Coordinates of N, CA and C in Angstrom, one line a residue:
M1 N 3.5 -52.2 -39.0 CA 2.9 -50.9 -39.1 C 3.9 -49.6 -38.6
D2 N 4.1 -48.7 -39.4 CA 5.0 -47.7 -39.1 C 4.8 -47.2 -37.7
K3 N 5.9 -46.8 -37.0 CA 5.8 -46.3 -36.0 C 5.9 -44.5 -36.3
V4 N 5.0 -43.9 -36.2 CA 4.9 -42.3 -36.4 C 4.6 -41.7 -35.2
C5 N 5.5 -40.6 -34.8 CA 5.3 -39.7 -33.7 C 5.2 -38.5 -34.0
A6 N 4.4 -37.7 -33.5 CA 4.1 -36.1 -33.9 C 4.7 -35.5 -32.6
V7 N 5.5 -34.6 -32.7 CA 5.7 -33.7 -31.6 C 5.5 -32.3 -31.6
F8 N 4.5 -31.9 -31.1 CA 4.0 -30.5 -31.2 C 5.1 -29.7 -30.2
G9 N 5.7 -28.7 -30.6 CA 6.7 -28.0 -29.9 C 7.9 -28.8 -30.0
G10 N 8.3 -29.5 -30.9 CA 9.3 -30.4 -31.3 C 10.5 -29.7 -31.7
S11 N 10.6 -28.4 -31.9 CA 11.7 -27.6 -32.2 C 12.7 -27.1 -31.2
R12 N 12.5 -27.1 -30.1 CA 13.2 -26.6 -29.0 C 12.8 -27.3 -27.6
G13 N 13.7 -27.0 -26.7 CA 13.6 -27.5 -25.3 C 13.1 -29.0 -25.1
I14 N 12.1 -29.3 -24.4 CA 12.0 -30.6 -24.0 C 11.2 -31.4 -25.2
G15 N 10.3 -30.8 -26.1 CA 9.8 -31.3 -27.4 C 11.1 -31.7 -28.1
R16 N 12.3 -31.0 -28.2 CA 13.2 -31.5 -29.0 C 14.1 -32.7 -28.5
A17 N 14.1 -32.5 -27.0 CA 14.7 -33.9 -26.5 C 13.9 -35.0 -26.7
V18 N 12.6 -35.0 -26.6 CA 11.9 -36.1 -27.0 C 12.0 -36.5 -28.3
A19 N 12.0 -35.6 -29.2 CA 12.1 -35.9 -30.6 C 13.4 -37.0 -31.0
E20 N 14.4 -36.4 -30.3 CA 15.8 -37.1 -30.6 C 15.8 -38.3 -30.0
L21 N 15.1 -38.6 -28.8 CA 15.0 -39.9 -28.0 C 14.1 -40.7 -29.1
M22 N 13.1 -40.4 -29.6 CA 12.1 -41.2 -30.3 C 12.7 -41.4 -31.7
A23 N 13.5 -40.6 -32.4 CA 14.3 -40.9 -33.6 C 15.4 -42.1 -33.1
Q24 N 15.8 -42.1 -32.0 CA 16.8 -43.4 -31.7 C 15.9 -44.6 -31.3
K25 N 14.7 -44.4 -31.2 CA 13.9 -45.5 -31.0 C 13.2 -45.8 -32.3
G26 N 13.7 -45.4 -33.4 CA 13.0 -45.9 -34.7 C 11.8 -45.3 -35.2
Y27 N 11.4 -44.1 -34.5 CA 10.2 -43.5 -34.9 C 10.5 -42.7 -36.3
R28 N 9.4 -42.7 -37.0 CA 9.3 -41.4 -38.1 C 8.7 -40.1 -37.5
L29 N 9.2 -39.1 -37.4 CA 9.1 -38.0 -36.6 C 8.3 -36.9 -37.6
A30 N 7.3 -36.2 -37.0 CA 6.6 -35.0 -37.4 C 7.1 -34.0 -36.6
I31 N 7.9 -33.1 -36.8 CA 8.3 -31.8 -35.8 C 7.3 -30.8 -36.2
I32 N 6.6 -30.5 -35.1 CA 5.6 -29.4 -35.4 C 5.8 -28.1 -34.6
A33 N 5.9 -27.1 -35.2 CA 6.1 -25.6 -34.5 C 5.4 -24.5 -35.4
R34 N 5.2 -23.4 -34.7 CA 4.6 -22.3 -35.3 C 5.5 -21.9 -36.3
N35 N 6.9 -21.9 -36.3 CA 7.7 -21.3 -37.2 C 8.3 -22.5 -38.2
L36 N 7.9 -22.6 -39.2 CA 8.3 -23.9 -40.1 C 9.7 -23.8 -40.3
E37 N 10.3 -22.8 -40.6 CA 11.9 -22.8 -40.8 C 12.5 -23.6 -39.8
V38 N 12.3 -23.0 -38.4 CA 12.6 -23.7 -37.2 C 12.5 -25.0 -37.2
A39 N 11.2 -25.5 -37.4 CA 11.0 -26.9 -37.4 C 11.8 -27.7 -38.3
K40 N 11.7 -27.3 -39.6 CA 12.6 -27.8 -40.5 C 14.1 -28.1 -40.3
A41 N 14.7 -27.1 -39.6 CA 16.0 -27.2 -39.1 C 16.1 -28.2 -38.2
A42 N 15.2 -28.3 -37.1 CA 15.3 -29.5 -36.1 C 15.1 -30.7 -36.6
A43 N 14.2 -30.7 -37.8 CA 14.0 -32.0 -38.3 C 15.1 -32.6 -39.2
G44 N 15.7 -31.4 -39.7 CA 17.0 -32.0 -40.5 C 18.1 -32.3 -39.7
E45 N 18.1 -31.9 -38.4 CA 19.4 -32.2 -37.7 C 19.3 -33.8 -37.0
L46 N 18.0 -34.0 -37.0 CA 17.6 -35.5 -36.6 C 18.2 -36.6 -37.7
G47 N 18.3 -36.2 -38.9 CA 18.7 -37.2 -39.8 C 17.4 -37.7 -40.3
G48 N 17.6 -39.0 -41.3 CA 16.6 -39.7 -41.5 C 15.5 -39.0 -42.4
D49 N 14.2 -39.7 -42.3 CA 13.1 -39.0 -43.3 C 12.0 -38.4 -42.4
H50 N 12.6 -37.5 -41.6 CA 11.5 -36.9 -40.5 C 11.2 -35.5 -41.2
L51 N 10.0 -35.3 -41.0 CA 9.4 -34.0 -41.7 C 8.9 -32.9 -40.8
A52 N 8.9 -31.8 -41.3 CA 8.6 -30.5 -40.4 C 7.2 -30.0 -41.0
F53 N 6.4 -29.5 -39.9 CA 5.2 -28.7 -40.4 C 5.1 -27.7 -39.3
S54 N 4.1 -26.6 -40.1 CA 3.8 -25.5 -39.1 C 2.5 -25.4 -38.7
C55 N 2.4 -25.3 -37.4 CA 0.7 -25.1 -36.8 C 0.7 -24.3 -35.7
D56 N -0.6 -23.6 -35.6 CA -0.8 -23.0 -34.3 C -1.7 -23.8 -33.6
V57 N -1.5 -24.4 -32.6 CA -2.2 -25.4 -31.9 C -3.5 -24.8 -31.1
A58 N -3.7 -23.5 -31.2 CA -4.8 -23.1 -30.6 C -5.9 -22.7 -31.7
K59 N -5.3 -23.1 -33.2 CA -6.5 -22.9 -34.1 C -6.9 -24.3 -34.5
E60 N -8.1 -24.7 -34.3 CA -8.7 -26.1 -34.6 C -8.4 -26.4 -36.3
R61 N -8.6 -25.4 -37.2 CA -8.4 -25.9 -38.5 C -6.8 -26.1 -38.7
D62 N -6.1 -25.3 -38.3 CA -4.7 -25.6 -38.3 C -4.3 -27.0 -37.9
V63 N -5.0 -27.4 -36.7 CA -4.6 -28.7 -36.0 C -4.9 -29.8 -37.0
Q64 N -6.5 -29.7 -37.4 CA -6.9 -30.6 -38.3 C -6.2 -30.8 -39.7
N65 N -5.7 -29.6 -40.4 CA -4.9 -29.7 -41.8 C -3.6 -30.5 -41.3
T66 N -2.9 -30.2 -40.2 CA -1.5 -30.5 -39.9 C -1.7 -32.2 -39.7
F67 N -2.5 -32.7 -39.2 CA -2.7 -34.2 -38.9 C -2.9 -34.7 -40.3
E68 N -3.8 -34.0 -41.2 CA -4.1 -34.7 -42.5 C -2.7 -34.8 -43.1
E69 N -2.1 -33.5 -43.3 CA -0.7 -33.5 -44.0 C 0.2 -34.6 -43.3
M70 N 0.3 -34.9 -42.0 CA 1.2 -35.9 -41.4 C 0.7 -37.3 -42.0
E71 N -0.5 -37.5 -42.0 CA -1.1 -38.8 -42.4 C -0.6 -39.2 -43.9
K72 N -0.8 -38.1 -44.7 CA -0.4 -38.1 -45.9 C 1.2 -38.3 -46.3
N73 N 1.9 -37.7 -45.5 CA 3.1 -37.9 -46.0 C 4.0 -38.9 -45.1
L74 N 3.6 -39.2 -43.7 CA 4.2 -40.2 -42.9 C 3.5 -41.5 -42.6
G75 N 2.0 -41.2 -42.5 CA 1.3 -42.3 -41.9 C 0.4 -41.8 -40.9
R76 N -0.3 -43.0 -40.4 CA -1.3 -42.7 -39.1 C -0.3 -42.5 -38.0
V77 N -0.5 -41.4 -37.2 CA 0.1 -40.9 -35.9 C -0.4 -41.9 -35.1
N78 N 0.6 -42.7 -34.3 CA 0.4 -43.6 -33.2 C 1.1 -43.0 -32.0
F79 N 1.6 -42.0 -31.9 CA 2.2 -41.6 -30.5 C 2.2 -40.0 -30.8
L80 N 1.5 -39.5 -30.0 CA 1.5 -38.0 -29.7 C 2.0 -37.3 -28.5
V81 N 3.0 -36.2 -28.7 CA 3.7 -35.5 -27.7 C 3.2 -34.2 -27.7
N82 N 2.4 -33.5 -26.7 CA 2.2 -32.3 -26.7 C 3.1 -31.4 -25.7
A83 N 4.3 -30.8 -26.4 CA 5.2 -30.1 -25.7 C 5.1 -28.5 -26.0
A84 N 4.1 -28.1 -26.8 CA 4.0 -26.6 -27.2 C 3.6 -26.1 -26.1
G85 N 3.9 -24.9 -25.8 CA 3.7 -23.8 -24.7 C 4.3 -22.6 -24.8
I86 N 3.5 -21.4 -24.2 CA 4.0 -20.5 -24.1 C 3.7 -19.7 -22.5
N87 N 4.8 -18.9 -22.2 CA 4.9 -18.4 -20.7 C 5.1 -16.8 -20.7
R88 N 4.2 -16.2 -20.1 CA 4.5 -14.7 -19.9 C 4.2 -14.4 -18.5
D89 N 5.2 -14.4 -17.8 CA 5.2 -14.2 -16.4 C 4.7 -12.7 -16.0
S90 N 3.7 -12.7 -15.2 CA 3.3 -11.5 -14.8 C 2.3 -11.6 -13.5
L91 N 2.3 -10.8 -12.6 CA 1.3 -10.7 -11.6 C -0.1 -10.7 -12.2
L92 N -1.1 -11.3 -11.6 CA -2.4 -11.3 -12.3 C -3.0 -9.8 -12.5
V93 N -2.6 -9.0 -11.5 CA -3.3 -7.5 -11.8 C -2.6 -6.9 -12.6
R94 N -1.6 -7.6 -13.3 CA -0.9 -6.7 -14.2 C -0.9 -7.3 -15.5
T95 N -1.7 -8.5 -15.7 CA -1.7 -9.3 -16.9 C -2.9 -8.9 -18.0
K96 N -2.6 -8.6 -19.0 CA -3.5 -8.2 -19.9 C -4.4 -9.4 -20.0
T97 N -5.7 -9.1 -20.5 CA -6.7 -10.2 -20.8 C -6.3 -11.0 -21.9
E98 N -5.8 -10.4 -23.0 CA -5.3 -11.0 -24.2 C -4.2 -11.9 -24.1
D99 N -3.2 -11.7 -23.2 CA -2.3 -12.4 -22.7 C -2.7 -13.7 -21.8
M100 N -3.9 -13.6 -21.1 CA -4.5 -14.8 -20.6 C -4.9 -15.7 -21.4
I101 N -5.8 -15.2 -22.4 CA -6.4 -16.0 -23.5 C -5.4 -16.7 -24.2
S102 N -4.1 -16.0 -24.7 CA -3.1 -16.6 -25.5 C -2.6 -17.7 -24.7
Q103 N -2.3 -17.6 -23.5 CA -1.5 -18.7 -22.9 C -2.5 -20.0 -22.4
L104 N -3.8 -19.3 -22.1 CA -4.9 -20.7 -22.1 C -5.1 -21.6 -23.3
H105 N -5.1 -20.7 -24.3 CA -5.3 -21.3 -25.7 C -4.3 -22.3 -26.1
T106 N -3.0 -21.8 -26.0 CA -1.7 -22.5 -26.4 C -1.4 -23.8 -25.5
N107 N -1.6 -23.2 -24.2 CA -0.9 -24.1 -23.3 C -2.2 -25.4 -22.9
L108 N -3.3 -25.1 -23.0 CA -4.5 -26.0 -22.6 C -5.3 -26.6 -23.6
L109 N -5.8 -25.5 -24.2 CA -6.9 -25.8 -25.4 C -6.0 -26.4 -26.5
G110 N -4.6 -26.0 -26.7 CA -4.1 -26.8 -27.8 C -3.7 -28.2 -27.6
S111 N -3.5 -28.6 -26.4 CA -3.4 -30.0 -26.1 C -4.7 -30.9 -26.4
M112 N -5.7 -30.1 -26.0 CA -7.1 -30.7 -26.0 C -7.3 -30.8 -27.7
L113 N -7.1 -30.0 -28.3 CA -7.2 -30.1 -30.0 C -6.5 -31.1 -30.5
T114 N -5.4 -31.3 -30.2 CA -4.5 -32.2 -30.8 C -4.9 -33.7 -30.4
C115 N -5.2 -33.7 -29.3 CA -5.7 -35.1 -28.6 C -7.0 -35.6 -29.3
K116 N -7.8 -34.6 -29.6 CA -9.1 -34.7 -30.1 C -9.1 -35.3 -31.5
V117 N -8.2 -34.9 -32.2 CA -7.8 -35.2 -33.6 C -7.1 -36.4 -33.8
A118 N -6.0 -36.7 -32.9 CA -5.2 -37.9 -32.8 C -6.0 -39.1 -32.4
L119 N -7.0 -38.9 -31.5 CA -7.7 -40.1 -31.1 C -8.7 -40.7 -32.0
K120 N -8.8 -39.8 -33.1 CA -9.9 -40.6 -34.2 C -9.3 -41.6 -34.7
T121 N -7.8 -41.5 -35.0 CA -7.1 -42.5 -35.9 C -6.8 -43.6 -34.7
M122 N -6.3 -43.2 -33.6 CA -6.0 -44.1 -32.4 C -7.2 -45.1 -32.0
I123 N -8.4 -44.7 -32.1 CA -9.3 -45.4 -31.7 C -9.5 -46.4 -32.8
Q124 N -9.4 -46.1 -34.2 CA -9.6 -47.1 -35.1 C -8.6 -48.1 -35.2
Q125 N -7.5 -47.7 -34.6 CA -6.3 -48.6 -34.7 C -6.0 -49.4 -33.2
Q126 N -7.1 -49.0 -32.3 CA -7.1 -49.8 -31.1 C -5.8 -49.8 -30.5
R127 N -5.0 -48.7 -30.4 CA -3.8 -48.6 -30.0 C -3.2 -46.9 -30.0
G128 N -2.2 -46.8 -29.5 CA -1.7 -45.3 -29.4 C -1.4 -45.0 -28.0
S129 N -0.3 -43.7 -28.1 CA 0.2 -43.3 -26.8 C 0.1 -41.8 -26.9
I130 N -0.1 -41.2 -25.7 CA -0.2 -39.6 -25.9 C 0.6 -39.2 -24.4
V131 N 1.5 -38.3 -24.8 CA 2.1 -37.7 -23.4 C 2.0 -36.0 -23.7
N132 N 1.3 -35.5 -22.5 CA 1.2 -34.2 -22.6 C 2.1 -33.5 -21.5
V133 N 2.8 -32.3 -22.0 CA 3.7 -32.0 -20.8 C 3.2 -30.9 -19.9
G134 N 3.1 -31.2 -19.0 CA 2.5 -30.2 -18.0 C 3.6 -29.5 -17.4
S135 N 3.4 -29.0 -16.1 CA 4.5 -28.3 -15.1 C 4.2 -28.5 -13.6
I136 N 5.4 -28.7 -13.1 CA 5.1 -28.5 -11.6 C 4.4 -27.4 -11.2
T137 N 4.5 -26.3 -11.8 CA 4.0 -25.2 -11.6 C 2.3 -25.2 -11.6
G138 N 2.0 -26.1 -12.4 CA 0.4 -26.2 -12.5 C 0.0 -27.2 -11.2
L139 N 0.7 -27.7 -10.5 CA 0.6 -28.4 -9.3 C 0.9 -27.7 -8.1
K140 N 1.6 -26.9 -8.1 CA 2.2 -26.1 -6.7 C 1.8 -24.6 -7.0
G141 N 1.7 -24.1 -8.0 CA 1.7 -22.8 -8.3 C 2.8 -21.9 -7.9
N142 N 2.9 -20.8 -8.6 CA 4.1 -20.1 -8.4 C 3.8 -18.4 -8.5
S143 N 4.1 -17.7 -7.8 CA 3.8 -16.1 -7.9 C 4.4 -15.8 -9.1
G144 N 3.7 -15.0 -9.7 CA 3.9 -14.1 -11.1 C 3.5 -15.2 -12.3
Q145 N 3.0 -16.6 -12.0 CA 2.6 -17.3 -13.0 C 1.1 -17.9 -12.8
S146 N 0.2 -17.2 -12.3 CA -0.9 -17.7 -12.1 C -1.7 -18.3 -13.3
V147 N -1.6 -17.5 -14.4 CA -2.4 -17.8 -15.5 C -1.5 -19.1 -16.1
Y148 N -0.1 -19.1 -16.0 CA 0.3 -20.2 -16.5 C 0.3 -21.5 -15.8
S149 N 0.0 -21.2 -14.5 CA -0.1 -22.4 -13.6 C -1.5 -23.1 -13.6
A150 N -2.7 -22.1 -13.9 CA -3.9 -22.4 -14.4 C -4.1 -23.3 -15.6
G151 N -3.2 -23.0 -16.6 CA -3.2 -23.8 -17.8 C -2.6 -25.1 -17.5
K152 N -1.3 -25.2 -17.0 CA -0.7 -26.3 -17.0 C -1.5 -27.3 -15.8
G153 N -2.0 -26.6 -14.7 CA -2.8 -27.5 -13.9 C -4.0 -28.3 -14.9
G154 N -4.7 -27.5 -15.6 CA -5.7 -27.9 -16.5 C -5.2 -29.2 -17.3
V155 N -4.1 -29.0 -17.8 CA -3.4 -30.3 -18.7 C -3.4 -31.3 -17.8
V156 N -3.0 -31.3 -16.5 CA -3.1 -32.4 -15.5 C -4.3 -33.0 -15.5
G157 N -5.5 -32.2 -15.0 CA -6.7 -32.8 -14.8 C -7.2 -33.4 -16.2
F158 N -7.2 -32.6 -17.3 CA -7.5 -33.3 -18.6 C -6.8 -34.7 -19.0
S159 N -5.6 -34.6 -18.6 CA -4.8 -35.8 -19.1 C -5.5 -37.1 -18.0
R160 N -5.9 -36.9 -17.0 CA -6.3 -37.9 -16.1 C -7.7 -38.2 -16.6
A161 N -8.6 -37.4 -16.9 CA -10.0 -37.7 -17.3 C -9.7 -38.6 -18.6
L162 N -8.8 -38.0 -19.4 CA -8.7 -38.4 -21.0 C -8.3 -40.0 -20.8
A163 N -7.4 -40.3 -20.1 CA -6.7 -41.5 -19.8 C -7.9 -42.5 -19.2
K164 N -8.7 -42.1 -18.5 CA -9.9 -42.9 -18.3 C -11.0 -43.1 -19.4
E165 N -11.1 -42.3 -20.2 CA -11.8 -42.3 -21.4 C -11.5 -43.2 -22.2
V166 N -10.3 -43.3 -22.4 CA -10.0 -44.1 -23.8 C -9.0 -45.5 -23.4
A167 N -8.8 -45.8 -21.8 CA -8.1 -47.0 -21.6 C -8.7 -48.2 -22.1
R168 N -10.1 -48.1 -22.2 CA -10.5 -49.5 -23.0 C -10.3 -49.5 -24.5
K169 N -9.8 -48.5 -25.0 CA -9.6 -48.7 -26.5 C -8.1 -49.1 -26.9
K170 N -7.5 -49.3 -25.7 CA -5.9 -49.5 -25.3 C -5.1 -48.5 -25.9
I171 N -5.4 -47.2 -25.4 CA -4.6 -45.9 -25.8 C -4.3 -45.4 -24.4
R172 N -3.1 -45.2 -24.2 CA -2.5 -44.6 -23.0 C -2.2 -43.1 -23.1
V173 N -2.6 -42.3 -22.1 CA -2.5 -41.0 -22.1 C -1.8 -40.7 -20.6
N174 N -0.6 -40.1 -20.7 CA 0.1 -39.6 -19.5 C 0.4 -38.2 -19.6
V175 N 0.8 -37.7 -18.3 CA 1.0 -36.3 -18.3 C 2.5 -36.5 -17.3
V176 N 3.5 -35.6 -17.8 CA 4.7 -35.2 -17.1 C 4.8 -33.7 -16.5
A177 N 5.1 -33.7 -15.3 CA 5.3 -32.4 -14.9 C 6.7 -32.0 -14.4
P178 N 7.4 -31.4 -15.6 CA 8.7 -31.1 -15.3 C 8.8 -30.0 -14.1
E179 N 10.1 -30.3 -13.3 CA 10.2 -29.3 -12.1 C 11.4 -28.6 -12.2
R180 N 11.5 -27.8 -11.2 CA 12.8 -27.0 -11.2 C 13.2 -27.4 -9.8
W181 N 14.7 -28.0 -9.8 CA 15.4 -28.4 -8.6 C 16.5 -27.5 -8.2
R182 N 16.6 -27.7 -7.0 CA 17.7 -26.7 -6.5 C 19.2 -27.5 -6.2
E183 N 20.3 -27.1 -6.7 CA 21.4 -27.8 -6.6 C 22.2 -27.1 -5.6
R184 N 22.4 -27.8 -4.5 CA 23.0 -26.9 -3.2 C 24.3 -27.2 -3.2
E185 N 25.1 -27.8 -4.1 CA 26.2 -28.2 -3.9 C 27.1 -26.9 -4.3
R186 N 28.1 -26.5 -3.5 CA 28.8 -25.5 -3.7 C 30.3 -25.9 -4.7
A187 N 30.4 -25.1 -5.6 CA 31.5 -25.3 -6.4 C 32.8 -24.9 -5.5
Q188 N 33.6 -25.9 -5.6 CA 35.0 -25.7 -4.7 C 35.7 -24.4 -5.0
A189 N 35.8 -24.0 -6.3 CA 36.6 -23.0 -6.8 C 36.1 -21.8 -6.3
G190 N 34.7 -21.4 -6.7 CA 34.0 -20.2 -6.2 C 33.4 -20.4 -5.0
G191 N 32.9 -21.5 -4.7 CA 31.9 -21.5 -3.5 C 30.7 -21.1 -3.3
A192 N 30.1 -20.5 -4.9 CA 28.9 -20.1 -5.1 C 27.8 -21.3 -5.1
A193 N 26.8 -21.0 -4.5 CA 25.6 -22.1 -4.8 C 24.8 -21.7 -6.0
R194 N 24.5 -22.8 -6.8 CA 23.5 -22.6 -8.0 C 22.2 -23.1 -7.5
R195 N 21.5 -22.1 -7.7 CA 20.1 -22.5 -7.3 C 19.0 -22.3 -8.4
G196 N 17.8 -22.8 -8.1 CA 16.6 -23.0 -9.3 C 17.0 -23.3 -10.6
R197 N 18.1 -24.1 -10.7 CA 18.4 -24.5 -12.2 C 17.3 -25.6 -12.6
S198 N 16.9 -25.6 -13.9 CA 16.0 -26.4 -14.4 C 16.6 -27.7 -14.6
R199 N 15.9 -28.7 -14.7 CA 16.4 -29.9 -15.3 C 16.8 -29.7 -16.8
L200 N 17.8 -30.5 -17.2 CA 18.2 -30.4 -18.8 C 17.0 -31.0 -19.6
P201 N 16.7 -30.2 -20.8 CA 15.6 -30.8 -21.6 C 15.8 -32.1 -21.9
A202 N 17.2 -32.7 -22.1 CA 17.3 -34.1 -22.5 C 16.8 -35.0 -21.2
E203 N 16.9 -34.9 -20.1 CA 16.4 -35.5 -19.0 C 14.9 -35.4 -18.7
Q204 N 14.4 -34.3 -19.3 CA 12.7 -34.1 -19.2 C 12.5 -35.1 -20.4
G205 N 13.0 -34.9 -21.4 CA 12.6 -35.6 -22.7 C 12.5 -37.2 -22.5
A206 N 13.7 -37.6 -21.7 CA 13.8 -39.0 -21.5 C 12.6 -39.6 -20.6
R207 N 12.3 -38.8 -19.8 CA 10.9 -39.1 -19.0 C 9.8 -39.2 -19.9
C208 N 9.8 -38.2 -20.7 CA 8.5 -38.4 -21.7 C 8.5 -39.6 -22.4
G209 N 9.5 -39.9 -23.0 CA 9.6 -41.2 -23.8 C 9.4 -42.5 -23.0
T210 N 10.1 -42.5 -21.8 CA 9.8 -43.5 -20.8 C 8.0 -43.6 -20.6
R211 N 7.7 -42.5 -20.4 CA 6.0 -42.6 -19.7 C 5.4 -43.2 -20.8
S212 N 5.5 -42.8 -22.1 CA 4.8 -43.3 -23.4 C 5.0 -44.7 -23.6
Q213 N 6.4 -44.9 -23.7 CA 6.8 -46.4 -24.2 C 6.5 -47.3 -23.2
D214 N 6.8 -47.0 -21.8 CA 6.7 -48.3 -20.9 C 5.7 -48.3 -19.8
L215 N 5.1 -47.1 -19.5 CA 4.0 -47.1 -18.6 C 2.9 -47.2 -18.9
G216 N 1.9 -47.6 -18.1 CA 0.4 -47.4 -18.6 C -0.2 -46.3 -18.3
I217 N -1.5 -46.2 -18.2 CA -2.4 -45.1 -18.1 C -2.1 -44.4 -16.9
L218 N -2.3 -43.1 -16.9 CA -2.2 -42.3 -15.7 C -3.7 -42.2 -15.2
T219 N -4.2 -42.4 -13.9 CA -5.4 -42.1 -13.7 C -5.7 -41.5 -12.2

C-alpha cells in the first residue's frame, strides 16, 4: 500500500519541515496551503512526484474537495499532519470579533474538519496516523495571545479526545506543542544574550514525524 501523507500548512515553517522529513521516509506528499503557487513551489523543491493543493481549512467544502483530489491523484491518505494556522497578536479588548473567528476557525475548526474527512478512509483501512500541531501557548497562555491560546488549547483537548475515539480502529492521534526556549549562553564576542528564540522548524518537524511514526496514541 502506498504511503501517502497530507500536510496542511506544508508550504512553510513546521509543516514544511515535516514534509521534508516524510519525503525522506518515502512518503508521497500532498502539500496543502491557501496559496497554490506557494504550495507548488514547496512541493517542487522536495523532488519526486509530490503534489500541491490549495485549501482553506476553515471551509468544509474546500476540505472535502481537497481530500477527493488527493485520493484521485495520490491515493488514500494514511498520514495526516495539521500544521496550518494563523496568529494575530492583540490584547483581547482590542481584538476584533472577526479576527477571533478567523483564528478559531483556522486553528481549531480546521483541524477538526480535516480529521473528520481523513478518518473516513482511515477507519475503512483500520490504520492511520494523525498529528495535530498545537502550541505551548495553548497550555500556558501568553499575554496578547488569548484567542490564539484558546484555539491551540482546544487542539490539545480535541486531539486527546479523538485519540480515545479511534484507538480501537488502530488509528493513532498525537498532538505536539512547539515551545519557545531561552538560550542564555552569551556570545563570547558580543556578550549579548539571545532570548526568546523559537526552536528551528526542522527540530519541531522531526518531533512531529517521530510522534506519528513511532509513538502510540496520546490519551
